[in-house]
Amino acid sequence: MQPLPVVLTTLGALLCAPWVHAQDAHSAQRHGAEAAQPASASSPYAGMQSRAIKALSPQQIVDLREGKGMSLALAAELNGYPGPSHTLELADRLGLSNEQSLRVKALFAQMKNEAMTAGEAVIAAELALDELFKSGQATPAALKAATAGVALAQGRLRESHLRYHLATAEVLSPEQMAAYSCLRGN
């Protein structure tokens, strides 16, 4: 007996084939034969089937492994709480003292290390969720546990980034905080 994913894939291909050909013919009628493309090319999921982890793009995996911000701290950033990375980029314009600069560099290094570890946890949780479906073992209980694992990993990563915005704000003066907001366009 074939595993459920193989059966579903085969069944899906058989059921979709007539529809795909009908769509191609309809497109050729409306836009000319040169405009007709396979339906898979216009699918919002085109190309995602070959991803190692379906829910994460290769770039997202790289960013998670490198501890990048990925807009996870916008709640802080856009409400006037500076991040260590951008604070270091603007150090001269903010007039950071040597002591402030050293403190923010230390915060950035800690954040990066923590975010890389948390990013690996997100990747692992997404992989586990993906494998659950790929193996045909998805059940409501398994799904609940796997999605809770993804949510927990994502929450820890986001909290980490946000916490370092709070810590950076403690290093800067009110004038530097205001300058940071202006310089970042907030």
Coordinates of C-alpha atoms in Angstrom, one line a residue:
M1 CA 0.0 0.0 0.0
Q2 CA 1.3 3.5 -0.9
P3 CA 1.8 6.1 1.8
L4 CA -1.0 8.7 1.9
P5 CA 1.1 11.6 0.5
V6 CA 2.0 9.6 -2.6
V7 CA -1.6 8.6 -3.1
L8 CA -2.8 12.1 -2.7
T9 CA -0.2 13.5 -5.1
T10 CA -1.1 10.9 -7.7
L11 CA -4.8 11.5 -7.3
G12 CA -4.3 15.3 -7.4
A13 CA -2.3 15.0 -10.6
L14 CA -5.0 12.9 -12.3
L15 CA -7.8 15.2 -11.1
C16 CA -6.0 18.4 -12.0
A17 CA -4.8 17.5 -15.4
P18 CA -8.1 18.2 -17.3
W19 CA -8.5 21.4 -15.4
V20 CA -5.0 22.6 -16.2
H21 CA -5.4 21.8 -19.9
A22 CA -8.8 23.7 -19.9
Q23 CA -7.1 26.7 -18.3
D24 CA -4.3 26.7 -20.8
A25 CA -6.9 26.6 -23.7
H26 CA -8.9 29.3 -22.1
S27 CA -5.8 31.5 -21.6
A28 CA -4.8 30.9 -25.2
Q29 CA -8.2 32.0 -26.4
R30 CA -8.2 35.2 -24.4
H31 CA -4.6 36.3 -24.7
G32 CA -3.3 34.5 -27.8
A33 CA -1.3 31.2 -27.8
E34 CA 1.9 32.9 -26.8
A35 CA 0.3 34.0 -23.5
A36 CA -0.7 30.5 -22.5
Q37 CA 1.4 29.2 -19.6
P38 CA 1.0 26.1 -17.5
A39 CA -1.3 26.7 -14.5
S40 CA 1.6 25.9 -12.2
A41 CA 3.5 28.9 -13.3
S42 CA 0.7 31.2 -12.1
S43 CA 0.1 29.3 -8.8
P44 CA 1.0 31.4 -5.8
Y45 CA 2.9 28.3 -4.6
A46 CA 4.9 27.8 -7.8
G47 CA 8.4 26.6 -6.9
M48 CA 7.7 26.1 -3.2
Q49 CA 7.1 22.4 -3.5
S50 CA 10.9 21.8 -3.8
R51 CA 11.8 23.8 -0.6
A52 CA 13.6 21.8 2.1
I53 CA 11.1 23.3 4.6
K54 CA 7.9 24.3 2.8
A55 CA 7.0 27.2 5.1
L56 CA 10.4 28.8 4.9
S57 CA 12.2 30.3 1.9
P58 CA 15.9 29.7 1.5
Q59 CA 16.5 33.3 2.4
Q60 CA 14.4 33.1 5.5
I61 CA 16.5 30.1 6.6
V62 CA 19.7 32.0 6.0
D63 CA 18.3 35.0 8.0
L64 CA 17.2 32.8 10.9
R65 CA 20.6 31.1 11.0
E66 CA 22.4 34.5 10.9
G67 CA 20.3 36.0 13.7
K68 CA 18.9 38.7 11.4
G69 CA 16.0 40.9 12.7
M70 CA 13.5 40.0 9.9
S71 CA 11.3 42.9 11.1
L72 CA 10.5 41.0 14.3
A73 CA 11.0 44.0 16.5
L74 CA 8.9 46.6 14.6
A75 CA 6.7 47.0 17.7
A76 CA 9.7 48.4 19.5
E77 CA 11.5 50.1 16.5
L78 CA 8.5 52.1 15.3
N79 CA 7.6 53.2 18.9
G80 CA 10.9 54.8 19.6
Y81 CA 12.9 51.9 21.1
P82 CA 16.2 51.6 19.2
G83 CA 17.8 48.4 18.2
P84 CA 21.4 47.7 18.8
S85 CA 22.3 47.1 15.2
H86 CA 20.9 50.4 13.9
T87 CA 22.2 52.2 17.0
L88 CA 25.7 51.1 16.0
E89 CA 25.2 52.1 12.4
L90 CA 24.2 55.6 13.6
A91 CA 26.8 55.8 16.4
D92 CA 28.6 58.9 15.1
R93 CA 25.4 60.8 14.3
L94 CA 24.0 59.9 17.7
G95 CA 27.2 61.0 19.5
L96 CA 27.7 57.8 21.4
S97 CA 30.4 57.9 24.0
N98 CA 33.0 55.1 24.0
E99 CA 31.3 53.5 27.0
Q100 CA 27.9 53.6 25.2
S101 CA 29.4 52.2 22.1
L102 CA 31.0 49.3 24.0
R103 CA 27.8 48.6 25.8
V104 CA 25.7 48.6 22.6
K105 CA 28.3 46.4 20.9
A106 CA 28.1 43.9 23.7
L107 CA 24.3 44.0 23.5
F108 CA 24.4 43.4 19.8
A109 CA 26.8 40.4 20.2
Q110 CA 24.5 38.9 22.8
M111 CA 21.4 39.5 20.8
K112 CA 23.0 38.0 17.6
N113 CA 24.1 34.9 19.5
E114 CA 20.7 34.4 21.2
A115 CA 18.9 35.1 17.9
M116 CA 20.9 32.5 16.0
T117 CA 20.1 29.9 18.6
A118 CA 16.4 30.8 18.6
G119 CA 16.4 30.9 14.8
E120 CA 17.7 27.3 14.7
A121 CA 14.8 26.4 17.0
V122 CA 12.3 28.0 14.6
I123 CA 13.9 26.1 11.7
A124 CA 13.7 22.8 13.7
A125 CA 10.1 23.4 14.7
E126 CA 9.0 24.2 11.1
L127 CA 10.9 21.2 9.8
A128 CA 9.0 19.0 12.4
L129 CA 5.7 20.4 11.2
D130 CA 6.6 19.9 7.6
E131 CA 7.7 16.3 8.3
L132 CA 4.4 15.6 10.0
F133 CA 2.6 16.3 6.8
K134 CA 5.2 14.8 4.5
S135 CA 5.1 11.5 6.4
G136 CA 1.3 11.3 6.4
Q137 CA 1.3 11.2 10.2
A138 CA -0.7 14.4 10.7
T139 CA -3.5 14.1 13.2
P140 CA -5.3 16.8 15.1
A141 CA -3.3 16.1 18.3
A142 CA 0.0 15.9 16.5
L143 CA -0.8 19.1 14.6
K144 CA -1.7 20.9 17.8
A145 CA 1.6 20.0 19.3
A146 CA 3.6 20.8 16.3
T147 CA 2.0 24.2 15.7
A148 CA 2.4 25.0 19.4
G149 CA 6.1 24.2 19.0
V150 CA 6.4 26.5 16.0
A151 CA 4.6 29.3 17.9
L152 CA 6.8 28.9 21.0
A153 CA 10.0 29.0 18.9
Q154 CA 8.8 32.1 17.0
G155 CA 7.7 33.8 20.1
R156 CA 11.1 33.2 21.8
L157 CA 12.9 34.6 18.8
R158 CA 10.8 37.7 18.7
E159 CA 11.0 38.3 22.4
S160 CA 14.7 38.1 22.2
H161 CA 14.9 40.8 19.5
L162 CA 12.4 43.0 21.4
R163 CA 14.3 42.6 24.7
Y164 CA 17.5 44.0 23.2
H165 CA 15.6 47.0 22.0
L166 CA 14.6 47.7 25.6
A167 CA 18.2 47.1 26.7
T168 CA 19.5 49.5 24.1
A169 CA 17.1 52.2 25.1
E170 CA 18.5 52.1 28.7
V171 CA 22.0 52.9 27.3
L172 CA 20.9 56.1 25.4
S173 CA 20.0 59.5 26.7
P174 CA 16.6 61.0 26.0
E175 CA 18.2 63.3 23.4
Q176 CA 19.9 60.3 21.7
M177 CA 16.6 58.4 21.7
A178 CA 14.9 61.4 20.0
A179 CA 17.7 61.7 17.5
Y180 CA 17.5 58.0 16.7
S181 CA 13.8 58.2 16.0
C182 CA 14.4 61.2 13.6
L183 CA 17.3 59.5 11.9
R184 CA 15.3 56.3 11.4
G185 CA 12.3 58.2 10.1
N186 CA 10.0 57.3 13.0

